[in-house]
Amino acid sequence: MPQILDDIMTRHVVTVSPDDTLATIRSIFDRFHFHHILVVEQDRMIGIISDRDLLKHLSPFVGRLAERTQDLASLKQKAHQIMCRHVTTARPETPIGDALLLLIQRRISCLPVLDDQGRCAGIVTTRDLLRWCTRCATGSCAA
């Protein structure tokens, strides 16, 4: 039987609300050192923000000597203003091989994993999948 995402996904997922500011999101990325954060409203995932999305929308002068008022204003933007709304997701029972193909075909770096009710059950990233591939390459495909 092929292994499934439920075997390797990260179950503890940090989320934000659509009205959280980029300042809040930036501090979460700095604190937890991961690359994706899910935007959730009423227990439903409505979008995703990557660390690259955040960098694209923040002024490069924030926190610098040349910082201006308009640079600080970029920190006040809301999650819903920059999030990706069209998110490719998977289910816990998705075979790992299928998830790998999805990431490659869609050129994405993570898959939020949703349960039967559409709530976030976890997340699988390229790092999780590479770790699994490494285990397989060394003869131990167990999760």
Short mmCIF file of C-alpha atoms in Angstrom, two decimals:
data_model
loop_
_atom_site.label_atom_id
_atom_site.label_comp_id
_atom_site.label_asym_id
_atom_site.label_seq_id
_atom_site.Cartn_x
_atom_site.Cartn_y
_atom_site.Cartn_z
CA MET A 1 0.00 0.00 0.00
CA PRO A 2 1.44 3.41 -0.93
CA GLN A 3 2.20 5.81 1.87
CA ILE A 4 -0.11 8.75 2.26
CA LEU A 5 0.27 12.39 3.29
CA ASP A 6 -1.21 11.62 6.70
CA ASP A 7 2.02 9.70 7.39
CA ILE A 8 4.35 12.67 6.81
CA MET A 9 2.38 15.92 7.10
CA THR A 10 3.05 18.54 9.76
CA ARG A 11 -0.05 18.62 11.93
CA HIS A 12 0.62 21.80 13.88
CA VAL A 13 -0.14 24.59 11.42
CA VAL A 14 0.09 28.23 12.40
CA THR A 15 -2.69 30.32 10.85
CA VAL A 16 -3.71 33.95 10.61
CA SER A 17 -7.02 35.68 9.98
CA PRO A 18 -7.72 37.69 6.82
CA ASP A 19 -7.46 40.93 8.81
CA ASP A 20 -4.09 40.25 10.44
CA THR A 21 -1.46 42.73 9.34
CA LEU A 22 1.77 42.06 7.50
CA ALA A 23 3.56 43.15 10.68
CA THR A 24 1.92 40.24 12.51
CA ILE A 25 2.67 37.81 9.69
CA ARG A 26 6.28 38.97 9.51
CA SER A 27 6.73 38.36 13.25
CA ILE A 28 5.23 34.87 12.92
CA PHE A 29 7.62 33.99 10.08
CA ASP A 30 10.55 35.33 12.12
CA ARG A 31 9.47 33.43 15.22
CA PHE A 32 8.72 30.02 13.70
CA HIS A 33 11.17 29.95 10.75
CA PHE A 34 8.84 28.35 8.22
CA HIS A 35 7.86 29.54 4.75
CA HIS A 36 4.05 29.32 4.48
CA ILE A 37 1.16 30.51 6.59
CA LEU A 38 -2.48 29.68 6.02
CA VAL A 39 -5.19 32.32 6.14
CA VAL A 40 -8.25 30.94 7.91
CA GLU A 41 -11.72 32.32 8.48
CA GLN A 42 -14.33 30.45 10.55
CA ASP A 43 -12.17 27.29 10.56
CA ARG A 44 -11.92 27.28 6.75
CA MET A 45 -8.76 27.95 4.80
CA ILE A 46 -9.34 30.84 2.42
CA GLY A 47 -5.77 31.54 1.30
CA ILE A 48 -2.06 31.10 1.79
CA ILE A 49 0.88 33.47 2.14
CA SER A 50 4.48 32.48 1.53
CA ASP A 51 7.50 34.27 2.91
CA ARG A 52 8.18 35.34 -0.70
CA ASP A 53 4.70 36.89 -0.93
CA LEU A 54 5.44 38.84 2.23
CA LEU A 55 8.79 40.10 0.95
CA LYS A 56 7.19 41.14 -2.33
CA HIS A 57 4.67 43.36 -0.51
CA LEU A 58 6.89 44.87 2.17
CA SER A 59 8.98 47.94 1.49
CA PRO A 60 12.68 47.01 1.38
CA PHE A 61 13.35 50.03 3.60
CA VAL A 62 11.36 48.77 6.62
CA GLY A 63 13.74 48.58 9.57
CA ARG A 64 16.50 50.45 7.72
CA LEU A 65 18.03 53.84 8.35
CA ALA A 66 16.28 55.16 5.22
CA GLU A 67 12.85 54.05 6.47
CA ARG A 68 10.03 56.49 5.70
CA THR A 69 6.40 56.74 6.81
CA GLN A 70 5.16 55.14 3.59
CA ASP A 71 7.57 52.23 4.14
CA LEU A 72 6.05 51.55 7.55
CA ALA A 73 2.58 51.71 5.98
CA SER A 74 3.37 48.50 4.08
CA LEU A 75 3.32 46.68 7.46
CA LYS A 76 -0.32 47.73 7.89
CA GLN A 77 -1.55 45.84 4.84
CA LYS A 78 -3.87 42.95 5.65
CA ALA A 79 -3.43 39.25 4.92
CA HIS A 80 -6.44 39.21 2.59
CA GLN A 81 -4.78 41.88 0.43
CA ILE A 82 -1.74 39.75 -0.45
CA MET A 83 -2.81 36.13 0.03
CA CYS A 84 -3.09 33.65 -2.80
CA ARG A 85 -6.76 32.68 -3.02
CA HIS A 86 -6.45 29.80 -5.48
CA VAL A 87 -4.70 27.18 -3.36
CA THR A 88 -3.95 23.65 -4.44
CA THR A 89 -4.81 21.35 -1.54
CA ALA A 90 -4.71 17.65 -0.79
CA ARG A 91 -6.43 15.21 1.54
CA PRO A 92 -4.77 13.12 4.27
CA GLU A 93 -5.29 9.95 2.21
CA THR A 94 -3.54 11.39 -0.88
CA PRO A 95 -0.65 9.09 -1.89
CA ILE A 96 2.74 10.75 -1.42
CA GLY A 97 3.65 10.14 -5.08
CA ASP A 98 0.54 12.03 -6.20
CA ALA A 99 1.46 14.94 -3.94
CA LEU A 100 4.97 15.05 -5.42
CA LEU A 101 3.50 15.23 -8.92
CA LEU A 102 1.14 18.04 -7.88
CA LEU A 103 4.01 20.11 -6.51
CA ILE A 104 6.06 19.62 -9.67
CA GLN A 105 3.21 20.17 -12.13
CA ARG A 106 1.81 23.25 -10.38
CA ARG A 107 5.25 24.67 -9.47
CA ILE A 108 4.29 25.11 -5.83
CA SER A 109 6.18 24.38 -2.64
CA CYS A 110 3.49 23.24 -0.23
CA LEU A 111 0.13 21.52 -0.02
CA PRO A 112 -2.31 22.35 2.75
CA VAL A 113 -4.00 19.10 3.77
CA LEU A 114 -7.74 19.45 4.39
CA ASP A 115 -10.08 17.05 6.19
CA ASP A 116 -13.59 16.00 5.11
CA GLN A 117 -15.08 19.24 6.44
CA GLY A 118 -12.54 21.42 4.62
CA ARG A 119 -10.62 22.28 7.78
CA CYS A 120 -6.85 22.26 7.82
CA ALA A 121 -5.53 18.93 9.08
CA GLY A 122 -1.90 19.74 8.28
CA ILE A 123 0.55 20.87 5.66
CA VAL A 124 3.14 19.12 3.50
CA THR A 125 6.06 21.07 2.07
CA THR A 126 8.81 20.25 -0.38
CA ARG A 127 11.09 19.79 2.64
CA ASP A 128 8.76 17.11 4.07
CA LEU A 129 8.67 15.33 0.72
CA LEU A 130 12.44 15.53 0.23
CA ARG A 131 12.92 14.08 3.71
CA TRP A 132 10.62 11.19 2.76
CA CYS A 133 12.47 10.69 -0.56
CA THR A 134 15.78 10.60 1.30
CA ARG A 135 14.46 7.89 3.61
CA CYS A 136 13.31 5.89 0.58
CA ALA A 137 16.67 6.32 -1.14
CA THR A 138 18.41 4.94 1.93
CA GLY A 139 16.04 1.97 2.11
CA SER A 140 13.69 3.13 4.85
CA CYS A 141 10.46 4.51 3.37
CA ALA A 142 8.69 4.40 6.71
CA ALA A 143 7.30 7.78 7.77
#
